[in-house]
Amino acid sequence: AQKITQTQPGMFVQEKEAVTLDCTYDTSDQSYGLFWYKQPSSGEMIFLIYQGSYDEQNATEGRYSLNFQKARKSANLVISASQLGDSAMYFCAMREFSNDYKLSFGAGTTVTVRA
Amino acid sequence: EAGVTQFPSHSVIEKGQTVTLRCDPISGHDNLYWYRRVMGKEIKFLLHFVKESKQDESGMPNNRFLAERTGGTYSTLKVQPAELEDSGVYFCASSPPGTSALRSYEQYFGPGTRLTVT
């Protein structure tokens, strides 16, 4: 079964605007963590933001924020004030307590920022 | 501090040949992971080393794949013989010791090796 679902294969956003990347997850664990990674064209995977299942507040890291809706099992990434350098593929991932160290990834969303 | 490095960055081989991918984790990181992204699909976990021991290899697709981590430093992933469906990007990640807590997001990824089997 798919643990992480990213329904947006690709998105375009105008520079300086905000963009929301959707991520839903499936787990029966009470303890889990949700991650977003950025993969620019150079290939490396860059960690962006983390949200724990017991965290009461939504995570924020600079221009990145995570809209965590536990009941809906969604963990959308919001990028504010988009920059050209934000053009990349973005992956949502989950780590479950019962699944040890493994990260389960979604298929990714390609974001293209237009000037 | 040097990050996770992978070699080669790109490999093109013919079906039936052997390829060995190498990963050098961040110094001092006991945990080393291999992941794979086949074209158009999500990134999948392959296996996890703690030092030189295989902690979990449940994601290895079949016995044509062999991972080693002699001495608990760098790791190699050998594919023998390679098949067309093995094409994809192979990522290596590492994390410091004692990062079993969920909050540990210190899985630092390498740039990946793009494997093309023709």
Coordinates of N, CA and C in Angstrom, one line a residue:
Chain A
A1 N 0.8 -1.2 0.0 CA 0.0 0.0 0.0 C 0.9 1.2 0.0
Q2 N 0.4 2.3 -0.7 CA 1.2 3.5 -0.8 C 1.1 4.2 0.6
K3 N 2.3 4.5 1.1 CA 2.3 5.2 2.4 C 2.3 6.7 2.3
I4 N 2.9 7.2 1.2 CA 3.0 8.6 1.0 C 2.4 8.9 -0.4
T5 N 1.5 9.8 -0.5 CA 0.9 10.2 -1.8 C 1.1 11.6 -2.1
Q6 N 1.7 11.9 -3.2 CA 1.9 13.3 -3.7 C 1.1 13.3 -5.0
T7 N 0.0 14.1 -5.0 CA -0.9 14.0 -6.2 C -0.5 15.0 -7.3
Q8 N 0.4 15.9 -7.1 CA 0.8 16.9 -8.0 C 2.1 16.5 -8.7
P9 N 2.1 16.0 -9.9 CA 3.4 15.7 -10.5 C 4.3 16.9 -10.8
G10 N 3.6 18.0 -11.2 CA 4.3 19.2 -11.5 C 3.5 20.5 -11.2
M11 N 4.2 21.5 -10.9 CA 3.5 22.8 -10.6 C 4.3 24.0 -11.1
F12 N 3.6 25.0 -11.5 CA 4.3 26.3 -11.9 C 3.9 27.3 -10.9
V13 N 4.8 28.2 -10.5 CA 4.5 29.2 -9.6 C 5.3 30.5 -10.0
Q14 N 4.7 31.6 -9.8 CA 5.3 32.9 -10.2 C 6.2 33.3 -9.0
E15 N 7.4 33.8 -9.4 CA 8.3 34.3 -8.4 C 7.6 35.2 -7.4
K16 N 8.0 35.1 -6.2 CA 7.5 35.9 -5.0 C 6.2 35.4 -4.6
E17 N 5.5 34.5 -5.2 CA 4.3 34.0 -4.7 C 4.5 32.7 -3.9
A18 N 3.5 32.3 -3.2 CA 3.5 31.2 -2.3 C 3.0 29.9 -3.1
V19 N 3.5 28.8 -2.7 CA 3.0 27.6 -3.4 C 2.8 26.5 -2.3
T20 N 1.8 25.7 -2.5 CA 1.5 24.6 -1.5 C 1.7 23.3 -2.2
L21 N 2.5 22.4 -1.7 CA 2.7 21.1 -2.2 C 1.9 20.1 -1.3
D22 N 1.1 19.3 -1.9 CA 0.3 18.4 -1.2 C 1.0 17.1 -0.8
C23 N 0.7 16.6 0.3 CA 1.2 15.3 0.8 C 0.2 14.6 1.7
T24 N -0.2 13.4 1.4 CA -1.0 12.7 2.4 C -0.3 11.4 2.7
Y25 N -0.5 10.9 3.9 CA 0.2 9.7 4.3 C -0.7 8.7 4.9
D26 N -0.2 7.5 5.0 CA -1.0 6.4 5.6 C -0.2 5.6 6.5
T27 N -0.6 5.6 7.8 CA 0.0 4.8 8.8 C -0.9 4.5 9.9
S28 N -0.7 3.4 10.6 CA -1.4 3.0 11.7 C -0.6 3.3 13.0
D29 N 0.6 3.7 12.8 CA 1.4 4.1 14.0 C 0.9 5.4 14.6
Q30 N 1.1 5.5 15.9 CA 0.9 6.7 16.6 C 2.1 7.6 16.6
S31 N 3.3 7.0 16.5 CA 4.5 7.8 16.5 C 5.1 7.7 15.1
Y32 N 5.3 8.8 14.5 CA 5.9 8.9 13.2 C 6.4 10.3 12.9
G33 N 7.2 10.4 12.0 CA 7.8 11.7 11.6 C 7.6 12.0 10.1
L34 N 7.4 13.2 9.7 CA 7.1 13.6 8.3 C 8.2 14.5 7.9
F35 N 8.7 14.3 6.7 CA 9.9 15.1 6.2 C 9.6 15.6 4.8
W36 N 10.2 16.7 4.5 CA 10.2 17.2 3.1 C 11.7 17.4 2.7
Y37 N 12.0 16.9 1.5 CA 13.3 17.0 0.9 C 13.2 17.7 -0.4
K38 N 14.2 18.5 -0.7 CA 14.3 19.1 -2.0 C 15.4 18.5 -2.9
Q39 N 15.1 18.2 -4.1 CA 16.1 17.7 -5.0 C 16.3 18.6 -6.2
P40 N 17.3 19.5 -6.2 CA 17.5 20.3 -7.4 C 18.1 19.5 -8.5
S41 N 18.3 20.2 -9.6 CA 18.8 19.4 -10.8 C 20.1 18.8 -10.6
S42 N 20.9 19.3 -9.7 CA 22.2 18.8 -9.4 C 22.1 17.4 -8.7
G43 N 21.0 17.0 -8.2 CA 20.8 15.6 -7.8 C 20.7 15.4 -6.3
E44 N 21.4 16.2 -5.5 CA 21.4 15.9 -4.1 C 20.1 16.1 -3.4
M45 N 19.9 15.4 -2.4 CA 18.6 15.5 -1.6 C 18.9 16.4 -0.4
I46 N 18.2 17.5 -0.3 CA 18.4 18.4 0.8 C 17.2 18.4 1.7
F47 N 17.5 18.1 3.0 CA 16.4 18.2 4.0 C 15.9 19.6 4.2
L48 N 14.6 19.7 4.2 CA 14.0 21.0 4.4 C 13.3 21.2 5.7
I49 N 12.5 20.2 6.1 CA 11.6 20.5 7.3 C 11.1 19.2 7.8
Y50 N 10.9 19.1 9.2 CA 10.4 17.9 9.8 C 9.2 18.2 10.7
Q51 N 8.3 17.3 10.8 CA 7.1 17.4 11.7 C 6.9 16.1 12.4
G52 N 6.9 16.1 13.7 CA 6.7 14.9 14.5 C 5.2 14.7 14.7
S53 N 4.7 13.5 14.8 CA 3.3 13.2 15.0 C 2.8 13.8 16.3
Y54 N 3.6 14.0 17.3 CA 3.2 14.5 18.5 C 3.4 16.0 18.7
D55 N 4.0 16.6 17.6 CA 4.2 18.1 17.7 C 2.9 18.8 17.5
E56 N 2.6 19.7 18.4 CA 1.3 20.4 18.4 C 1.3 21.5 17.5
Q57 N 2.5 22.1 17.2 CA 2.5 23.3 16.4 C 3.1 22.8 15.0
N58 N 2.7 23.5 14.0 CA 3.2 23.3 12.6 C 4.6 23.7 12.6
A59 N 5.4 22.9 11.9 CA 6.9 23.2 11.8 C 7.1 24.3 10.8
T60 N 8.1 25.2 11.1 CA 8.5 26.2 10.2 C 10.0 26.3 10.1
E61 N 10.5 26.5 8.9 CA 11.9 26.7 8.7 C 12.1 27.7 7.7
G62 N 12.3 29.0 8.1 CA 12.5 30.1 7.1 C 11.3 30.2 6.3
R63 N 11.4 30.1 5.0 CA 10.3 30.3 4.0 C 9.5 29.0 3.9
Y64 N 9.9 27.9 4.6 CA 9.1 26.7 4.5 C 8.3 26.5 5.8
S65 N 7.1 26.1 5.6 CA 6.2 25.7 6.7 C 5.4 24.5 6.3
L66 N 5.1 23.7 7.3 CA 4.4 22.5 7.1 C 3.0 22.6 7.7
N67 N 2.0 22.4 6.8 CA 0.6 22.5 7.3 C 0.2 21.1 7.7
F68 N 0.3 20.8 9.0 CA 0.1 19.4 9.5 C -1.3 19.3 9.9
Q69 N -2.1 18.4 9.3 CA -3.5 18.1 9.7 C -3.6 16.6 10.0
K70 N -3.4 16.3 11.3 CA -3.2 14.9 11.7 C -4.5 14.1 11.4
A71 N -5.6 14.7 11.7 CA -6.9 13.9 11.4 C -7.1 13.6 10.0
R72 N -6.6 14.4 9.1 CA -6.8 14.2 7.7 C -5.5 13.5 7.1
K73 N -4.5 13.2 7.9 CA -3.3 12.6 7.5 C -2.7 13.4 6.3
S74 N -2.6 14.6 6.5 CA -1.9 15.4 5.5 C -0.8 16.3 6.0
A75 N 0.2 16.5 5.2 CA 1.4 17.3 5.7 C 1.9 18.1 4.5
N76 N 1.1 19.1 4.2 CA 1.4 19.9 3.0 C 2.6 20.9 3.3
L77 N 3.4 21.0 2.3 CA 4.5 22.0 2.4 C 4.1 23.3 1.7
V78 N 4.4 24.4 2.5 CA 4.1 25.7 1.9 C 5.5 26.4 1.8
I79 N 5.7 26.9 0.5 CA 6.9 27.7 0.3 C 6.4 29.1 0.0
S80 N 6.9 30.0 0.9 CA 6.4 31.4 0.7 C 7.5 32.2 -0.1
A81 N 7.0 33.2 -0.7 CA 7.9 34.1 -1.5 C 8.9 33.3 -2.4
S82 N 8.3 32.6 -3.3 CA 9.1 31.7 -4.1 C 10.2 32.4 -4.8
Q83 N 11.3 31.7 -5.0 CA 12.5 32.2 -5.6 C 12.9 31.3 -6.8
L84 N 13.6 31.8 -7.8 CA 14.0 31.0 -8.9 C 14.7 29.7 -8.5
G85 N 15.5 29.9 -7.4 CA 16.3 28.7 -6.9 C 15.4 27.7 -6.2
D86 N 14.2 27.9 -6.1 CA 13.3 26.9 -5.5 C 12.8 25.9 -6.5
S87 N 13.1 26.2 -7.8 CA 12.8 25.2 -8.9 C 13.5 23.9 -8.6
A88 N 12.8 22.8 -8.4 CA 13.4 21.6 -8.0 C 12.2 20.5 -7.9
M89 N 12.7 19.3 -7.6 CA 11.7 18.3 -7.2 C 11.6 18.2 -5.7
Y90 N 10.4 18.1 -5.2 CA 10.2 18.0 -3.8 C 9.6 16.7 -3.4
F91 N 10.2 16.1 -2.4 CA 9.7 14.8 -1.9 C 9.2 14.9 -0.5
C92 N 8.0 14.3 -0.3 CA 7.5 14.1 1.1 C 7.9 12.7 1.5
A93 N 8.2 12.6 2.8 CA 8.7 11.2 3.3 C 8.2 11.0 4.7
M94 N 8.1 9.8 5.1 CA 7.6 9.5 6.5 C 8.5 8.4 7.1
R95 N 8.7 8.5 8.4 CA 9.4 7.5 9.1 C 8.5 7.1 10.3
E96 N 8.2 5.8 10.3 CA 7.3 5.2 11.3 C 8.0 4.5 12.4
F97 N 7.5 4.7 13.6 CA 8.2 4.0 14.8 C 8.3 2.5 14.6
S98 N 7.3 1.9 14.0 CA 7.3 0.5 13.8 C 8.1 0.0 12.7
N99 N 8.6 1.0 11.9 CA 9.3 0.6 10.7 C 10.8 1.0 10.8
D100 N 11.2 1.2 12.0 CA 12.6 1.4 12.3 C 13.1 2.7 11.5
Y101 N 14.2 2.5 10.9 CA 14.9 3.7 10.3 C 14.4 4.1 8.9
K102 N 13.6 3.2 8.3 CA 13.3 3.5 6.9 C 12.5 4.7 6.7
L103 N 12.9 5.4 5.6 CA 12.0 6.5 5.1 C 11.2 6.0 3.9
S104 N 9.9 6.3 4.0 CA 9.0 6.0 2.8 C 8.8 7.3 2.1
F105 N 9.0 7.3 0.8 CA 8.9 8.5 0.0 C 7.7 8.5 -0.9
G106 N 7.2 9.7 -1.2 CA 6.2 9.9 -2.2 C 6.9 10.0 -3.6
A107 N 6.1 10.1 -4.6 CA 6.6 10.1 -6.0 C 7.3 11.5 -6.3
G108 N 7.0 12.5 -5.6 CA 7.6 13.8 -5.8 C 6.8 14.7 -6.6
T109 N 7.0 16.0 -6.4 CA 6.4 17.1 -7.2 C 7.4 18.0 -7.7
T110 N 7.4 18.2 -9.0 CA 8.3 19.2 -9.6 C 7.8 20.6 -9.6
V111 N 8.5 21.5 -9.0 CA 8.1 22.9 -8.9 C 9.0 23.7 -9.9
T112 N 8.4 24.5 -10.7 CA 9.1 25.4 -11.6 C 8.6 26.8 -11.3
V113 N 9.6 27.6 -10.9 CA 9.3 29.0 -10.5 C 9.6 29.9 -11.7
R114 N 8.6 30.6 -12.1 CA 8.7 31.5 -13.3 C 9.1 33.0 -12.9
A115 N 9.9 33.6 -13.6 CA 10.3 35.0 -13.3 C 9.2 36.0 -13.7
Chain B
E1 N 33.1 20.2 6.8 CA 32.9 18.7 6.9 C 32.4 18.2 5.6
A2 N 33.0 17.2 5.1 CA 32.5 16.6 3.8 C 31.2 15.9 4.0
G3 N 30.4 16.0 3.0 CA 29.1 15.3 3.0 C 29.2 13.9 2.5
V4 N 28.1 13.3 2.3 CA 28.0 11.9 1.8 C 28.4 12.0 0.3
T5 N 29.4 11.2 -0.1 CA 29.8 11.2 -1.5 C 29.5 9.8 -2.1
Q6 N 29.2 9.8 -3.4 CA 28.9 8.6 -4.1 C 29.7 8.6 -5.4
F7 N 30.1 7.4 -5.8 CA 30.8 7.2 -7.0 C 30.4 6.0 -7.7
P8 N 30.2 6.0 -9.0 CA 30.3 7.1 -9.9 C 29.1 7.9 -9.8
S9 N 29.1 9.1 -10.5 CA 27.8 9.9 -10.5 C 26.9 9.3 -11.6
H10 N 27.5 8.7 -12.6 CA 26.6 8.1 -13.6 C 27.3 6.9 -14.2
S11 N 26.6 5.9 -14.4 CA 27.1 4.6 -15.0 C 26.2 4.1 -16.0
V12 N 26.8 3.8 -17.2 CA 26.0 3.2 -18.3 C 26.6 1.8 -18.6
I13 N 25.8 0.8 -18.4 CA 26.3 -0.6 -18.7 C 25.3 -1.3 -19.5
E14 N 25.8 -2.5 -20.0 CA 24.9 -3.3 -20.8 C 24.3 -4.4 -19.9
K15 N 23.1 -4.8 -20.3 CA 22.5 -5.9 -19.6 C 23.4 -7.1 -19.5
G16 N 23.4 -7.6 -18.3 CA 24.3 -8.8 -18.0 C 25.6 -8.4 -17.4
Q17 N 26.0 -7.1 -17.5 CA 27.3 -6.7 -16.9 C 27.1 -6.5 -15.4
T18 N 28.3 -6.3 -14.8 CA 28.3 -6.0 -13.3 C 28.7 -4.6 -13.1
V19 N 28.0 -4.0 -12.1 CA 28.4 -2.6 -11.7 C 28.5 -2.5 -10.2
T20 N 29.4 -1.8 -9.7 CA 29.6 -1.6 -8.3 C 29.5 -0.1 -8.0
L21 N 28.6 0.2 -7.1 CA 28.4 1.6 -6.7 C 29.1 1.8 -5.3
R22 N 29.6 3.0 -5.1 CA 30.3 3.2 -3.8 C 29.7 4.4 -3.1
C23 N 29.6 4.3 -1.8 CA 29.1 5.4 -1.0 C 30.1 5.6 0.2
D24 N 30.5 6.8 0.3 CA 31.3 7.2 1.5 C 30.5 8.1 2.4
P25 N 30.1 7.6 3.6 CA 29.3 8.4 4.5 C 30.1 9.5 5.1
I26 N 29.3 10.3 5.8 CA 30.0 11.3 6.6 C 30.8 10.7 7.7
S27 N 32.0 11.1 8.0 CA 32.8 10.5 9.0 C 32.2 10.5 10.3
G28 N 32.2 9.3 10.9 CA 31.6 9.1 12.3 C 30.2 8.7 12.2
H29 N 29.6 8.6 11.0 CA 28.2 8.1 10.9 C 28.2 6.6 10.9
D30 N 27.6 6.0 11.9 CA 27.5 4.6 12.0 C 26.4 4.0 11.0
N31 N 25.4 4.8 10.8 CA 24.2 4.4 10.1 C 24.4 4.7 8.6
L32 N 24.2 3.8 7.7 CA 24.3 4.0 6.3 C 23.1 3.3 5.6
Y33 N 22.5 4.0 4.7 CA 21.3 3.5 4.1 C 21.5 3.6 2.6
W34 N 20.9 2.7 1.9 CA 20.8 2.7 0.4 C 19.3 2.8 0.1
Y35 N 19.0 3.7 -0.9 CA 17.7 3.9 -1.5 C 17.8 3.9 -3.0
R36 N 16.7 3.6 -3.6 CA 16.7 3.6 -5.1 C 15.5 4.3 -5.6
R37 N 15.6 5.0 -6.7 CA 14.5 5.6 -7.4 C 14.5 5.1 -8.8
V38 N 13.6 4.3 -9.1 CA 13.4 3.8 -10.5 C 12.6 4.9 -11.2
M39 N 12.9 5.1 -12.5 CA 12.3 6.2 -13.2 C 10.8 6.3 -13.1
G40 N 10.3 7.5 -12.7 CA 8.9 7.7 -12.5 C 8.2 7.2 -11.3
K41 N 9.0 6.5 -10.5 CA 8.4 6.0 -9.2 C 9.1 6.6 -8.0
E42 N 8.5 6.2 -6.9 CA 9.0 6.8 -5.6 C 10.3 6.2 -5.2
I43 N 11.0 6.9 -4.4 CA 12.3 6.4 -3.8 C 12.0 5.3 -2.8
K44 N 12.7 4.2 -3.0 CA 12.5 3.0 -2.2 C 13.7 2.7 -1.3
F45 N 13.4 2.3 -0.1 CA 14.5 1.9 0.8 C 15.0 0.5 0.3
L46 N 16.3 0.4 0.4 CA 17.0 -0.9 0.0 C 17.5 -1.6 1.2
L47 N 18.4 -0.9 2.0 CA 18.9 -1.6 3.2 C 19.6 -0.6 4.1
H48 N 19.9 -1.0 5.3 CA 20.4 -0.2 6.3 C 21.6 -0.9 7.0
F49 N 22.7 -0.3 7.1 CA 23.9 -0.8 7.9 C 24.0 0.0 9.2
V50 N 24.3 -0.7 10.2 CA 24.9 -0.1 11.4 C 26.3 -0.6 11.5
K51 N 27.2 0.3 11.4 CA 28.6 0.0 11.2 C 28.7 -1.0 10.1
E52 N 29.3 -2.2 10.4 CA 29.5 -3.1 9.3 C 28.4 -4.2 9.2
S53 N 27.4 -4.1 10.1 CA 26.3 -5.1 10.1 C 25.1 -4.6 9.4
K54 N 24.5 -5.5 8.6 CA 23.2 -5.2 7.9 C 22.1 -5.3 9.0
Q55 N 21.5 -4.1 9.2 CA 20.4 -4.0 10.2 C 19.1 -4.5 9.6
D56 N 19.0 -4.1 8.3 CA 17.7 -4.3 7.6 C 18.0 -4.3 6.1
E57 N 17.7 -5.5 5.5 CA 17.9 -5.5 4.0 C 16.6 -5.9 3.3
S58 N 15.5 -5.6 4.0 CA 14.2 -6.0 3.5 C 13.9 -5.4 2.1
G59 N 14.5 -4.3 1.8 CA 14.2 -3.6 0.5 C 15.0 -4.1 -0.7
M60 N 16.0 -5.0 -0.4 CA 16.8 -5.4 -1.6 C 15.9 -6.2 -2.5
P61 N 15.9 -5.9 -3.8 CA 14.9 -6.4 -4.7 C 15.1 -7.9 -5.0
N62 N 16.4 -8.4 -5.1 CA 16.6 -9.8 -5.3 C 18.1 -10.1 -5.1
N63 N 18.5 -11.3 -5.3 CA 19.9 -11.7 -5.0 C 20.9 -11.3 -6.0
R64 N 20.5 -10.5 -7.0 CA 21.5 -9.9 -7.9 C 22.1 -8.7 -7.2
F65 N 21.6 -8.2 -6.1 CA 22.1 -7.1 -5.4 C 22.9 -7.5 -4.2
L66 N 24.1 -7.0 -4.0 CA 24.9 -7.4 -2.9 C 25.5 -6.1 -2.3
A67 N 25.2 -5.8 -1.0 CA 25.8 -4.6 -0.4 C 26.8 -5.1 0.7
E68 N 27.8 -4.3 0.8 CA 28.8 -4.6 1.8 C 29.3 -3.3 2.4
R69 N 29.8 -3.5 3.6 CA 30.3 -2.3 4.3 C 31.4 -2.8 5.2
T70 N 32.5 -3.2 4.6 CA 33.6 -3.8 5.4 C 34.3 -2.7 6.2
G71 N 34.5 -3.0 7.5 CA 35.2 -2.0 8.3 C 34.3 -0.9 8.8
G72 N 33.0 -1.0 8.4 CA 32.1 0.1 8.9 C 32.3 1.4 8.4
T73 N 33.1 1.6 7.3 CA 33.3 2.9 6.7 C 32.5 3.0 5.4
Y74 N 33.1 2.9 4.3 CA 32.4 3.1 3.0 C 31.6 1.8 2.7
S75 N 30.6 2.0 1.8 CA 29.8 0.8 1.4 C 29.8 0.7 -0.1
T76 N 29.7 -0.5 -0.5 CA 29.5 -0.8 -1.9 C 28.2 -1.5 -2.2
L77 N 27.6 -1.3 -3.3 CA 26.4 -1.9 -3.7 C 26.7 -2.5 -5.1
K78 N 26.7 -3.8 -5.2 CA 27.1 -4.5 -6.5 C 25.8 -5.0 -7.1
V79 N 25.7 -4.8 -8.4 CA 24.6 -5.4 -9.1 C 25.1 -6.4 -10.2
Q80 N 24.8 -7.7 -10.0 CA 25.4 -8.7 -10.9 C 24.5 -9.9 -11.1
P81 N 24.0 -10.1 -12.3 CA 24.2 -9.3 -13.5 C 23.1 -8.2 -13.6
A82 N 23.4 -7.1 -14.1 CA 22.4 -6.0 -14.2 C 21.3 -6.3 -15.2
E83 N 20.1 -5.9 -14.9 CA 19.0 -6.0 -15.8 C 18.5 -4.7 -16.1
L84 N 17.6 -4.6 -17.2 CA 17.1 -3.3 -17.6 C 16.4 -2.6 -16.5
E85 N 15.6 -3.4 -15.7 CA 14.8 -2.7 -14.7 C 15.6 -2.2 -13.5
D86 N 16.9 -2.4 -13.5 CA 17.7 -1.9 -12.5 C 18.1 -0.4 -12.7
S87 N 17.8 0.1 -13.9 CA 18.1 1.5 -14.2 C 17.3 2.4 -13.2
G88 N 18.0 3.4 -12.8 CA 17.5 4.4 -11.8 C 18.6 5.1 -11.1
V89 N 18.2 5.9 -10.1 CA 19.1 6.6 -9.3 C 19.2 5.9 -8.0
Y90 N 20.5 5.6 -7.6 CA 20.7 5.0 -6.3 C 21.3 6.0 -5.3
F91 N 20.6 6.2 -4.2 CA 21.0 7.2 -3.2 C 21.6 6.4 -2.0
C92 N 22.6 7.1 -1.4 CA 23.1 6.6 -0.2 C 22.9 7.7 0.8
A93 N 22.6 7.4 2.1 CA 22.4 8.4 3.1 C 23.1 7.8 4.4
S94 N 23.5 8.8 5.2 CA 24.1 8.3 6.5 C 23.6 9.2 7.6
S95 N 23.7 8.6 8.8 CA 23.2 9.4 10.0 C 24.1 9.0 11.2
P96 N 24.2 9.9 12.2 CA 25.1 9.6 13.3 C 24.6 8.5 14.1
P97 N 25.5 7.9 15.0 CA 25.0 6.9 15.9 C 24.0 7.3 16.9
G98 N 23.1 6.4 17.3 CA 22.2 6.7 18.3 C 21.0 7.5 17.8
T99 N 20.7 7.5 16.6 CA 19.6 8.3 16.0 C 18.4 7.5 15.8
S100 N 18.0 6.7 16.8 CA 16.9 5.9 16.6 C 15.6 6.7 16.9
A101 N 15.7 7.8 17.5 CA 14.5 8.6 17.9 C 13.9 9.2 16.6
L102 N 12.6 9.2 16.6 CA 11.9 9.7 15.4 C 12.4 11.1 15.0
R103 N 12.7 11.9 15.9 CA 13.0 13.3 15.6 C 14.3 13.4 14.8
S104 N 15.1 12.4 14.8 CA 16.4 12.5 14.1 C 16.2 12.6 12.6
Y105 N 16.3 13.8 12.1 CA 16.2 13.9 10.7 C 17.6 13.9 10.0
E106 N 18.6 13.4 10.8 CA 19.9 13.6 10.2 C 20.3 12.4 9.3
Q107 N 19.3 12.1 8.4 CA 19.7 11.2 7.3 C 20.2 12.1 6.2
Y108 N 21.5 12.2 6.1 CA 22.1 13.1 5.1 C 22.3 12.3 3.8
F109 N 21.8 12.8 2.7 CA 21.8 12.1 1.4 C 23.0 12.5 0.6
G110 N 23.5 11.6 -0.2 CA 24.5 11.8 -1.2 C 23.8 12.3 -2.5
P111 N 24.6 12.6 -3.5 CA 24.0 13.1 -4.7 C 23.4 12.0 -5.6
G112 N 23.7 10.8 -5.3 CA 23.1 9.7 -6.1 C 24.0 9.2 -7.2
T113 N 23.8 8.0 -7.6 CA 24.4 7.5 -8.8 C 23.3 7.1 -9.8
R114 N 23.4 7.7 -10.9 CA 22.4 7.4 -12.0 C 22.9 6.2 -12.8
L115 N 22.2 5.1 -12.7 CA 22.6 3.8 -13.4 C 21.6 3.6 -14.5
T116 N 22.3 3.4 -15.7 CA 21.5 3.2 -16.9 C 21.9 1.8 -17.5
V117 N 21.0 0.9 -17.6 CA 21.3 -0.4 -18.1 C 20.7 -0.5 -19.5
T118 N 21.5 -0.8 -20.5 CA 21.0 -0.8 -21.9 C 20.9 -2.2 -22.4

